[in-house]
Coordinates of C-alpha atoms and ligand atoms in Angstrom, one line a residue:
M1026 CA 255.3 -10.8 19.8
T1027 CA 254.8 -7.1 20.3
T1028 CA 252.0 -5.0 21.8
L1029 CA 249.1 -4.4 19.5
Q1030 CA 247.0 -1.2 19.4
V1031 CA 243.4 -2.1 18.6
T1032 CA 240.0 -0.4 18.2
G1033 CA 238.0 -0.9 21.4
L1034 CA 234.5 -2.4 21.4
T1035 CA 232.9 1.0 22.1
G1036 CA 235.5 3.0 20.2
G1037 CA 238.8 4.5 21.2
T1038 CA 242.1 2.6 21.1
R1039 CA 243.2 -0.2 23.5
S1040 CA 246.6 -1.7 24.0
L1041 CA 246.9 -5.5 23.9
E1042 CA 250.0 -6.6 25.8
A1043 CA 252.5 -9.1 24.3
D1044 CA 251.9 -11.8 26.9
T1045 CA 248.1 -11.5 26.5
L1046 CA 248.5 -12.0 22.8
E1047 CA 250.9 -14.9 23.2
R1048 CA 248.5 -16.8 25.5
F1049 CA 245.8 -16.3 22.9
T1050 CA 247.8 -17.3 19.9
G1051 CA 249.4 -20.2 21.7
D1052 CA 246.0 -21.8 22.0
L1053 CA 244.9 -21.3 18.4
D1054 CA 244.7 -24.1 15.9
G1055 CA 244.9 -21.4 13.2
V1056 CA 247.0 -18.2 13.1
L1057 CA 246.9 -14.6 14.2
A1058 CA 248.1 -12.6 11.2
R1059 CA 249.3 -9.0 11.2
Q1060 CA 250.0 -6.5 8.5
G1061 CA 252.9 -7.8 6.3
D1062 CA 251.8 -11.4 6.7
D1063 CA 250.4 -13.3 3.6
A1064 CA 247.4 -14.5 5.6
Y1065 CA 246.6 -10.9 6.6
A1066 CA 246.8 -9.8 2.9
E1067 CA 244.6 -12.6 1.7
A1068 CA 242.0 -12.1 4.5
T1069 CA 241.7 -8.4 4.0
S1070 CA 241.5 -8.5 0.2
I1071 CA 237.8 -8.3 -0.3
W1072 CA 235.5 -7.9 -3.3
N1073 CA 234.7 -4.2 -3.1
G1074 CA 238.0 -2.4 -3.6
M1075 CA 236.5 0.8 -2.4
I1076 CA 236.6 -0.4 1.2
A1077 CA 239.6 1.1 3.1
R1078 CA 239.2 -0.6 6.5
R1079 CA 242.4 -2.2 7.9
P1080 CA 242.1 -4.5 10.9
A1081 CA 244.9 -4.5 13.5
A1082 CA 245.1 -8.2 13.2
V1083 CA 243.2 -11.2 11.6
V1084 CA 242.5 -14.5 13.3
R1085 CA 242.3 -17.3 10.7
A1086 CA 240.1 -19.8 12.3
A1087 CA 241.0 -23.5 11.8
S1088 CA 238.3 -24.9 14.0
T1089 CA 235.1 -24.1 16.0
E1090 CA 237.3 -24.0 19.1
D1091 CA 239.3 -21.1 17.4
V1092 CA 236.0 -19.3 17.0
V1093 CA 235.2 -19.8 20.7
R1094 CA 238.6 -18.6 21.7
T1095 CA 238.3 -15.5 19.5
V1096 CA 234.9 -14.6 20.7
N1097 CA 236.0 -14.9 24.3
F1098 CA 239.2 -13.0 23.7
A1099 CA 237.3 -10.1 22.0
R1100 CA 234.7 -9.9 24.7
E1101 CA 237.1 -10.2 27.6
N1102 CA 239.5 -7.6 26.1
E1103 CA 236.8 -5.4 24.8
V1104 CA 238.1 -5.4 21.2
E1105 CA 236.0 -4.6 18.2
L1106 CA 235.4 -7.9 16.3
S1107 CA 234.3 -8.5 12.7
I1108 CA 233.5 -11.8 10.9
R1109 CA 234.7 -12.5 7.4
G1110 CA 232.9 -15.1 5.3
G1111 CA 233.3 -14.8 1.5
G1112 CA 234.3 -11.1 1.8
H1113 CA 231.6 -10.1 -0.7
N1114 CA 229.6 -7.7 1.3
I1115 CA 229.4 -4.4 -0.6
A1116 CA 229.7 -2.4 2.6
G1117 CA 232.9 -4.3 3.6
L1118 CA 231.3 -5.5 6.7
S1119 CA 233.7 -8.4 7.0
L1120 CA 236.5 -6.0 8.1
S1121 CA 236.9 -4.2 11.4
D1122 CA 238.7 -0.9 11.1
G1123 CA 241.6 -1.2 13.6
G1124 CA 240.0 -4.1 15.5
L1125 CA 240.1 -7.9 15.1
T1126 CA 238.8 -9.7 12.1
L1127 CA 237.8 -13.3 12.5
D1128 CA 238.4 -14.9 9.1
M1129 CA 236.3 -18.0 8.5
S1130 CA 237.4 -18.6 4.9
Q1131 CA 239.6 -21.6 5.6
L1132 CA 236.6 -23.6 7.0
R1133 CA 235.3 -25.0 3.7
T1134 CA 233.9 -28.5 4.0
V1135 CA 230.6 -29.6 2.5
H1136 CA 229.0 -32.9 3.5
V1137 CA 226.0 -34.0 1.4
D1138 CA 223.6 -36.5 2.8
S1139 CA 221.7 -37.4 -0.3
D1140 CA 219.4 -39.9 1.4
R1141 CA 218.1 -37.2 3.8
G1142 CA 218.5 -34.4 1.2
L1143 CA 220.7 -32.3 3.5
A1144 CA 224.0 -30.5 3.1
R1145 CA 226.2 -29.6 6.1
V1146 CA 228.2 -26.6 5.1
A1147 CA 231.1 -25.0 6.9
A1148 CA 230.8 -21.2 7.3
G1149 CA 233.8 -20.3 5.1
C1150 CA 232.3 -21.9 2.0
T1151 CA 231.6 -20.0 -1.2
L1152 CA 228.4 -20.6 -3.2
G1153 CA 230.5 -22.5 -5.7
D1154 CA 231.8 -24.9 -3.1
V1155 CA 228.3 -25.8 -2.2
D1156 CA 226.8 -26.0 -5.7
R1157 CA 229.7 -28.2 -6.9
A1158 CA 229.3 -30.6 -4.0
T1159 CA 225.5 -30.8 -4.1
Q1160 CA 225.3 -31.1 -7.9
E1161 CA 227.3 -34.3 -7.8
H1162 CA 224.0 -35.7 -6.4
G1163 CA 221.7 -33.7 -8.7
L1164 CA 220.7 -31.6 -5.7
A1165 CA 220.9 -27.9 -4.9
A1166 CA 220.0 -25.3 -2.2
T1167 CA 218.8 -21.9 -3.2
L1168 CA 221.9 -19.8 -3.6
G1169 CA 222.9 -16.6 -5.4
F1170 CA 224.1 -15.6 -8.8
V1171 CA 227.9 -15.2 -8.3
S1172 CA 229.8 -18.2 -7.2
A1173 CA 232.6 -16.5 -5.2
T1174 CA 230.0 -15.0 -2.8
G1175 CA 230.1 -16.4 0.8
V1176 CA 227.3 -18.7 1.9
A1177 CA 227.5 -17.2 5.4
G1178 CA 226.7 -13.6 4.6
L1179 CA 224.2 -14.5 1.9
T1180 CA 222.3 -16.9 4.0
L1181 CA 222.3 -14.8 7.2
G1182 CA 220.9 -11.8 5.2
G1183 CA 218.1 -13.9 3.6
G1184 CA 219.5 -15.0 0.2
F1185 CA 218.0 -15.4 -3.2
G1186 CA 218.9 -16.8 -6.7
Y1187 CA 217.6 -18.6 -9.7
L1188 CA 215.8 -21.1 -7.5
T1189 CA 214.0 -18.6 -5.3
R1190 CA 210.8 -18.7 -7.4
R1191 CA 210.5 -22.4 -6.7
F1192 CA 211.8 -22.7 -3.1
G1193 CA 211.8 -19.2 -1.5
W1194 CA 214.6 -17.3 0.2
T1195 CA 217.7 -19.2 1.0
I1196 CA 216.7 -19.1 4.6
D1197 CA 213.6 -21.1 3.7
D1198 CA 216.1 -24.0 2.9
L1199 CA 217.9 -23.5 6.2
E1200 CA 217.3 -26.4 8.6
E1201 CA 219.8 -25.8 11.3
V1202 CA 223.0 -23.9 12.3
E1203 CA 225.8 -24.2 14.7
I1204 CA 226.7 -20.9 16.3
V1205 CA 229.1 -19.4 18.8
T1206 CA 227.2 -16.8 20.7
A1207 CA 228.7 -13.7 22.6
D1208 CA 229.1 -15.7 25.8
G1209 CA 231.4 -18.2 24.0
C1210 CA 228.9 -21.0 24.0
V1211 CA 228.5 -23.3 21.0
R1212 CA 224.8 -23.7 20.4
R1213 CA 222.7 -25.4 17.8
A1214 CA 219.6 -23.7 16.5
S1215 CA 216.7 -25.0 14.4
R1216 CA 212.9 -24.9 14.4
S1217 CA 212.9 -27.2 17.4
E1218 CA 216.0 -26.0 19.4
N1219 CA 216.8 -22.4 20.4
E1220 CA 213.9 -21.5 18.1
A1221 CA 214.0 -17.7 18.8
L1222 CA 217.7 -17.6 17.9
F1223 CA 217.0 -19.7 14.7
W1224 CA 214.2 -17.3 13.7
A1225 CA 216.6 -14.3 14.1
L1226 CA 219.4 -16.0 12.2
R1227 CA 217.0 -16.4 9.2
G1228 CA 217.7 -12.9 7.9
G1229 CA 219.1 -11.0 10.9
G1230 CA 222.7 -11.1 9.6
G1231 CA 225.8 -11.4 11.8
N1232 CA 224.1 -9.8 14.8
F1233 CA 223.8 -12.9 17.0
G1234 CA 227.2 -14.7 16.9
V1235 CA 229.5 -16.5 14.6
V1236 CA 227.9 -19.3 12.7
T1237 CA 230.2 -22.2 12.1
E1238 CA 227.9 -24.5 10.2
F1239 CA 224.8 -24.3 8.1
V1240 CA 222.5 -27.2 7.3
Y1241 CA 220.5 -26.8 4.1
R1242 CA 217.5 -28.7 2.8
L1243 CA 218.3 -29.7 -0.8
H1244 CA 216.1 -30.1 -3.9
E1245 CA 216.4 -32.1 -7.0
V1246 CA 217.7 -29.6 -9.6
G1247 CA 219.4 -30.3 -12.9
P1248 CA 222.2 -31.4 -13.1
Q1249 CA 221.2 -29.8 -16.4
V1250 CA 219.1 -26.6 -16.9
T1251 CA 218.4 -24.3 -19.7
G1252 CA 220.3 -21.0 -19.1
G1253 CA 222.2 -18.1 -20.4
L1254 CA 221.3 -14.7 -21.7
I1255 CA 219.8 -13.0 -24.8
A1256 CA 220.7 -9.4 -25.7
W1257 CA 219.2 -6.8 -28.0
P1258 CA 220.2 -3.2 -28.9
A1259 CA 218.5 -0.7 -26.5
A1260 CA 216.3 0.5 -29.4
R1261 CA 214.4 -2.8 -28.7
A1262 CA 214.3 -2.2 -24.9
E1263 CA 210.6 -1.4 -24.7
E1264 CA 209.3 -4.4 -26.5
V1265 CA 211.9 -6.7 -24.8
V1266 CA 211.0 -5.5 -21.3
N1267 CA 207.3 -5.7 -22.0
T1268 CA 207.8 -9.3 -23.2
F1269 CA 209.9 -10.0 -20.1
R1270 CA 207.0 -8.7 -17.9
Q1271 CA 204.4 -10.7 -19.9
I1272 CA 206.4 -13.9 -19.4
A1273 CA 207.2 -13.2 -15.8
E1274 CA 203.6 -12.7 -15.0
S1275 CA 202.6 -16.2 -16.2
A1276 CA 205.8 -18.2 -16.1
P1277 CA 206.1 -21.5 -14.2
R1278 CA 208.4 -21.3 -11.2
E1279 CA 211.0 -23.3 -12.9
L1280 CA 211.7 -20.2 -15.0
T1281 CA 213.6 -17.1 -13.6
L1282 CA 214.2 -14.1 -15.7
V1283 CA 216.5 -11.1 -15.0
A1284 CA 216.3 -7.9 -17.0
V1285 CA 219.4 -5.8 -17.3
R1286 CA 219.8 -2.4 -19.0
R1287 CA 223.5 -1.4 -19.5
N1288 CA 226.0 -0.6 -22.1
A1289 CA 227.5 -3.6 -24.0
P1290 CA 230.6 -5.0 -22.3
P1291 CA 233.7 -5.8 -24.5
A1292 CA 232.8 -9.5 -24.2
P1293 CA 233.4 -12.0 -27.0
W1294 CA 229.7 -12.5 -27.6
V1295 CA 229.2 -8.8 -28.4
P1296 CA 230.1 -7.8 -32.0
Q1297 CA 233.0 -5.3 -31.6
E1298 CA 231.1 -2.4 -33.3
L1299 CA 228.5 -2.6 -30.5
H1300 CA 230.9 -2.5 -27.5
G1301 CA 229.9 0.4 -25.3
T1302 CA 226.5 0.9 -27.0
P1303 CA 223.3 0.6 -24.9
I1304 CA 221.7 -2.8 -24.8
V1305 CA 219.1 -4.7 -22.9
I1306 CA 219.8 -8.2 -21.6
I1307 CA 217.5 -10.9 -20.4
V1308 CA 219.3 -13.5 -18.2
V1309 CA 217.5 -16.9 -18.1
C1310 CA 217.5 -19.9 -15.9
H1311 CA 214.9 -22.6 -16.5
S1312 CA 215.2 -25.7 -14.3
G1313 CA 212.4 -27.7 -16.0
T1314 CA 212.9 -29.9 -19.0
P1315 CA 214.5 -28.5 -22.2
H1316 CA 211.1 -28.9 -24.0
E1317 CA 209.3 -26.9 -21.3
A1318 CA 212.1 -24.3 -21.4
A1319 CA 211.8 -23.9 -25.2
A1320 CA 208.0 -23.4 -24.9
D1321 CA 208.3 -20.9 -22.0
L1322 CA 211.0 -18.9 -23.8
A1323 CA 209.3 -18.9 -27.2
P1324 CA 207.8 -15.3 -26.8
L1325 CA 211.2 -14.0 -26.0
R1326 CA 212.8 -15.7 -29.0
A1327 CA 209.9 -14.6 -31.2
L1328 CA 211.2 -11.0 -30.8
G1329 CA 213.9 -12.0 -33.2
D1330 CA 217.2 -10.4 -34.2
P1331 CA 219.1 -10.5 -30.9
I1332 CA 222.7 -9.3 -30.7
A1333 CA 223.4 -12.7 -29.1
D1334 CA 221.4 -15.7 -27.8
L1335 CA 223.5 -17.7 -25.5
V1336 CA 220.7 -19.7 -23.9
M1337 CA 221.4 -23.4 -24.0
V1338 CA 221.1 -26.6 -22.1
K1339 CA 224.0 -26.6 -19.6
D1340 CA 225.1 -27.8 -16.2
Y1341 CA 223.3 -25.9 -13.4
A1342 CA 226.7 -25.5 -11.7
V1343 CA 228.0 -23.7 -14.8
Q1344 CA 224.9 -21.5 -15.0
Q1345 CA 225.7 -20.5 -11.4
T1346 CA 229.0 -19.0 -12.7
L1347 CA 227.4 -17.2 -15.7
L1348 CA 227.7 -13.7 -14.2
D1349 CA 231.0 -14.2 -12.3
A1350 CA 233.1 -12.3 -14.8
T1351 CA 230.8 -9.3 -14.7
Q1352 CA 231.7 -8.7 -11.0
P1353 CA 235.5 -8.8 -10.7
K1354 CA 237.1 -8.6 -7.3
G1355 CA 238.9 -5.4 -6.5
N1356 CA 236.9 -2.9 -8.6
H1357 CA 234.9 -0.2 -6.8
Y1358 CA 231.2 -0.9 -6.4
Y1359 CA 228.2 1.2 -5.4
W1360 CA 224.6 -0.1 -5.4
K1361 CA 221.1 0.9 -4.2
S1362 CA 218.1 -1.4 -4.2
E1363 CA 214.5 -1.9 -3.4
F1364 CA 212.0 -4.7 -3.5
V1365 CA 209.0 -4.1 -5.7
A1366 CA 205.8 -6.1 -5.8
G1367 CA 205.3 -6.0 -9.6
L1368 CA 206.2 -4.1 -12.8
S1369 CA 203.7 -1.4 -13.5
D1370 CA 203.8 0.7 -16.7
E1371 CA 205.0 3.6 -14.7
L1372 CA 207.9 1.6 -13.2
I1373 CA 209.0 0.3 -16.5
E1374 CA 208.9 3.9 -18.0
T1375 CA 211.0 5.1 -15.1
Y1376 CA 213.4 2.2 -15.5
H1377 CA 214.0 3.0 -19.2
A1378 CA 214.3 6.8 -18.5
Q1379 CA 217.3 6.2 -16.2
F1380 CA 219.3 5.1 -19.2
V1381 CA 219.0 8.1 -21.4
D1382 CA 222.5 9.3 -22.1
Q1383 CA 224.1 6.8 -19.7
K1384 CA 227.7 6.5 -20.8
A1385 CA 229.4 4.7 -18.0
P1386 CA 230.8 1.3 -19.1
A1387 CA 229.4 -0.8 -16.4
N1388 CA 226.4 0.9 -14.8
Q1389 CA 223.3 -1.1 -14.9
I1390 CA 219.8 -1.4 -13.5
V1391 CA 218.7 -4.9 -12.9
L1392 CA 215.2 -6.4 -12.2
F1393 CA 215.5 -9.9 -10.6
Q1394 CA 212.3 -11.9 -10.6
V1395 CA 211.9 -13.5 -7.1
D1396 CA 208.1 -14.0 -6.8
G1397 CA 206.6 -17.4 -6.1
A1398 CA 207.3 -19.7 -3.2
L1399 CA 208.5 -16.9 -0.9
N1400 CA 205.2 -15.1 -1.1
E1401 CA 203.4 -18.2 0.4
H1402 CA 205.1 -17.8 3.8
P1403 CA 203.8 -15.4 6.4
E1404 CA 205.8 -12.2 6.9
D1405 CA 207.2 -13.4 10.2
D1406 CA 208.4 -16.7 9.0
G1407 CA 212.1 -15.8 9.7
A1408 CA 213.5 -12.3 10.3
M1409 CA 214.0 -11.7 6.5
G1410 CA 210.3 -11.0 5.9
N1411 CA 209.7 -9.1 2.6
R1412 CA 207.2 -11.8 1.7
D1413 CA 205.5 -9.3 -0.6
A1414 CA 208.5 -9.0 -2.9
G1415 CA 208.1 -9.7 -6.6
F1416 CA 211.3 -8.3 -8.0
A1417 CA 214.6 -7.0 -6.6
C1418 CA 215.3 -3.7 -8.4
V1419 CA 219.0 -3.0 -8.1
V1420 CA 220.9 0.1 -9.4
Q1421 CA 224.5 -0.9 -9.7
S1422 CA 227.7 1.0 -10.6
M1423 CA 231.2 -0.4 -11.0
W1424 CA 234.4 1.4 -11.9
T1425 CA 238.2 0.6 -11.8
P1426 CA 240.2 2.0 -8.9
D1427 CA 242.0 4.5 -11.2
S1428 CA 238.8 5.9 -12.7
S1429 CA 237.9 9.6 -12.2
A1430 CA 234.2 8.8 -12.5
A1431 CA 233.5 7.7 -8.9
D1432 CA 231.5 10.7 -7.9
A1433 CA 229.5 10.8 -11.2
N1434 CA 228.7 7.1 -10.8
R1435 CA 227.6 7.4 -7.3
E1436 CA 225.4 10.3 -8.2
W1437 CA 223.9 8.4 -11.1
V1438 CA 223.1 5.5 -8.7
R1439 CA 221.5 7.8 -6.2
D1440 CA 219.4 9.6 -8.9
A1441 CA 218.2 6.5 -10.5
W1442 CA 217.3 4.9 -7.1
N1443 CA 215.5 8.1 -6.1
A1444 CA 213.4 7.9 -9.2
L1445 CA 212.6 4.2 -8.7
K1446 CA 212.1 4.0 -4.9
R1447 CA 208.5 5.2 -5.0
F1448 CA 207.7 1.8 -6.5
S1449 CA 209.2 0.0 -3.5
T1450 CA 207.2 -2.4 -1.3
G1451 CA 208.8 -0.3 1.6
G1452 CA 211.4 -3.1 2.0
N1453 CA 214.9 -3.5 0.7
Y1454 CA 217.5 -6.3 0.9
V1455 CA 219.9 -5.8 3.8
N1456 CA 222.6 -7.6 1.9
F1457 CA 222.7 -5.0 -0.8
Q1458 CA 223.1 -2.0 1.5
T1459 CA 226.2 0.1 1.0
D1460 CA 228.4 1.7 3.6
D1461 CA 226.6 5.1 3.5
E1462 CA 223.1 3.8 4.1
P1463 CA 221.6 5.2 7.3
E1464 CA 220.3 3.1 10.1
E1465 CA 216.7 3.5 9.1
R1466 CA 217.4 1.6 5.9
T1467 CA 218.2 -1.5 8.0
A1468 CA 215.0 -0.9 10.0
Q1469 CA 213.2 -0.8 6.6
S1470 CA 214.7 -4.1 5.6
Y1471 CA 213.1 -5.8 8.6
R1472 CA 209.9 -3.7 8.9
D1473 CA 207.6 -5.4 11.5
N1474 CA 210.1 -8.1 12.4
L1475 CA 212.5 -5.5 13.9
G1476 CA 211.1 -5.5 17.4
R1477 CA 211.3 -9.2 17.8
L1478 CA 214.8 -9.2 16.3
R1479 CA 216.0 -6.7 18.9
E1480 CA 214.6 -8.9 21.7
V1481 CA 216.6 -11.8 20.5
K1482 CA 219.7 -9.5 20.2
D1483 CA 219.2 -8.4 23.8
R1484 CA 219.1 -12.0 25.0
Y1485 CA 222.1 -13.4 23.0
D1486 CA 224.3 -10.4 22.6
P1487 CA 223.5 -7.9 25.4
T1488 CA 226.7 -5.9 25.0
N1489 CA 226.5 -5.7 21.2
L1490 CA 229.8 -7.6 20.7
F1491 CA 228.6 -8.3 17.2
R1492 CA 228.3 -4.8 15.9
V1493 CA 230.3 -4.8 12.6
N1494 CA 227.3 -5.6 10.5
R1495 CA 224.0 -3.9 9.6
N1496 CA 223.4 -3.5 13.3
I1497 CA 219.9 -3.8 14.6
R1498 CA 220.5 -2.5 18.1
G1499 CA 219.3 1.0 17.0
Ligands
FAD1873 C1 228.9 -9.9 -6.9 C2 227.8 -10.2 -5.8 C3 226.7 -10.9 -6.2 C4 225.7 -11.1 -5.2 N1 224.6 -11.8 -5.6 C5 223.7 -12.1 -4.7 C6 222.6 -13.0 -5.0 O1 222.5 -13.4 -6.1 N2 221.7 -13.2 -4.0 C7 221.9 -12.8 -2.7 O2 221.0 -13.0 -1.9 N3 222.9 -11.9 -2.4 C8 223.8 -11.6 -3.3 N4 224.8 -10.8 -3.0 C9 224.9 -10.2 -1.7 C10 225.6 -11.1 -0.7 O3 224.6 -12.0 -0.2 C11 226.1 -10.3 0.4 O4 227.1 -9.4 -0.1 C12 226.7 -11.1 1.6 O5 227.0 -10.3 2.7 C13 228.0 -11.8 1.1 O6 228.4 -12.8 2.1 P1 229.9 -13.0 2.4 O7 230.0 -14.1 3.4 O8 230.7 -13.1 1.1 O9 230.2 -11.6 3.1 P2 231.3 -11.0 4.1 O10 231.7 -9.7 3.5 O11 232.4 -12.0 4.4 O12 230.5 -10.8 5.4 C14 229.4 -10.0 5.5 C15 228.8 -10.0 6.8 O13 228.2 -11.3 7.0 C16 228.3 -11.6 8.4 N5 229.0 -12.9 8.5 C17 229.9 -13.5 7.6 N6 230.2 -14.7 8.0 C18 229.6 -14.9 9.2 C19 229.5 -16.0 10.1 N7 230.2 -17.1 9.9 N8 228.7 -15.9 11.2 C20 228.0 -14.7 11.4 N9 228.0 -13.7 10.5 C21 228.8 -13.8 9.4 C22 229.1 -10.6 9.1 O14 228.2 -9.8 9.8 C23 229.7 -9.8 8.0 O15 229.9 -8.5 8.4 C24 225.9 -10.6 -3.9 C25 227.0 -9.9 -3.6 C26 228.0 -9.6 -4.5 C27 229.2 -8.8 -4.2

């Protein structure tokens, strides 16, 4: 083994001697991978292809003991450390640039205790791993819309999905975690043990340590739901979005709707002559009975003449993969988002206006309905807060690595977001923040919970060992 040059905890470069590295790797159950190794290539291949960070080395953890060893090693040798879950963070926060990346992606067990309605989930799991295991028992936790996303990053940032209207943020389903803190101790945290730490982990991201296990409260869902999407030409956008709003205002919590304005993808469900033309899509998930779903969706269907109506009774686990193909790994992504309380006429007018002359193939503005159960908790029930959110408004851009439209796409996202942000509650989702968002955006995510979060950070991570994240130290 040769000497390794690494990024130091507070910047600069440090040299790790061969014997230091040998002692460390000799103890590992997993492996230390360097550039050129297959494990390095796999671990550093993340969803947003725009991220250019290259860690000096990757530790592929095979056990909680490996996590303890890596945390101790990084702290004692003052090496910058990042934590990789599903690698889906848009800002690429799973990778240290020049430091050490702790890759949790090999730890993927899910144990479902259907009698107690709980799932114990290892921190390297994807959403798909968990949905498949829990749905075998007709159970589900509230997880997000794309199955390859990591449970760790999603949960630690708050988390939302089709079940949020019924059960709240993902952190509202979180019962307990196992975590390795900066001092190398393995701790459990819950509402009755290390309560302050548990409160902070419910939204505070990777600031407090490496979570090795999540325990979720499960709910009876499915196994079949009514889900899919209905699309119309953009000429119908005003009446479609008005109907979307009207249903959203009175819908039972079993129904979640998502409005999307974009140009039609070259998908099999879109007639070829409409590929690339502006459309409006309503994504649907109804976890009540098919009869209830038919009644609740009737106003949408009454609009008539869609380009496609793909809403049908299907497995919930399949619904949870509906949008996977729209977010392929390796493309370049740039987003901006805000939480909004409701959909005023002015907001909807602004929403439509952003699409005039929009030619990019995959740019979109999305309105995810999230209101319901989460609004019933006090703002300080977990660090995530944002209990006044009704919709997540997300301006999204995607392009292929060889595209020359990167600057134009980024500019469009910023312009559309600038137009829409006056409707914000003042809060935004920390998990949707891109690499270029300034520190105050993170502060805005936590609003009044920030001070308490920083106190917990001072207690459990006084040297800010866990800093490759949306850092709250300020
Ligand atoms: C296509 C796509 C769809 C999405 N859809 C949704 C959605 O429907 N709902 C939603 O809520 N969010 C959604 N997100 C956002 C998602 O929650 C975040 O991107 C999240 O960070 C992804 O988690 P990850 O584990 O894959 O991230 P990674 O990139 O692996 O990690 C991100 C950060 O999480 C922290 N982290 C990861 N693992 C651990 C750990 N074991 N212990 C401590 N900290 C850790 C680290 O700080 C790391 O820097 C989506 C993202 C994408 C790309």
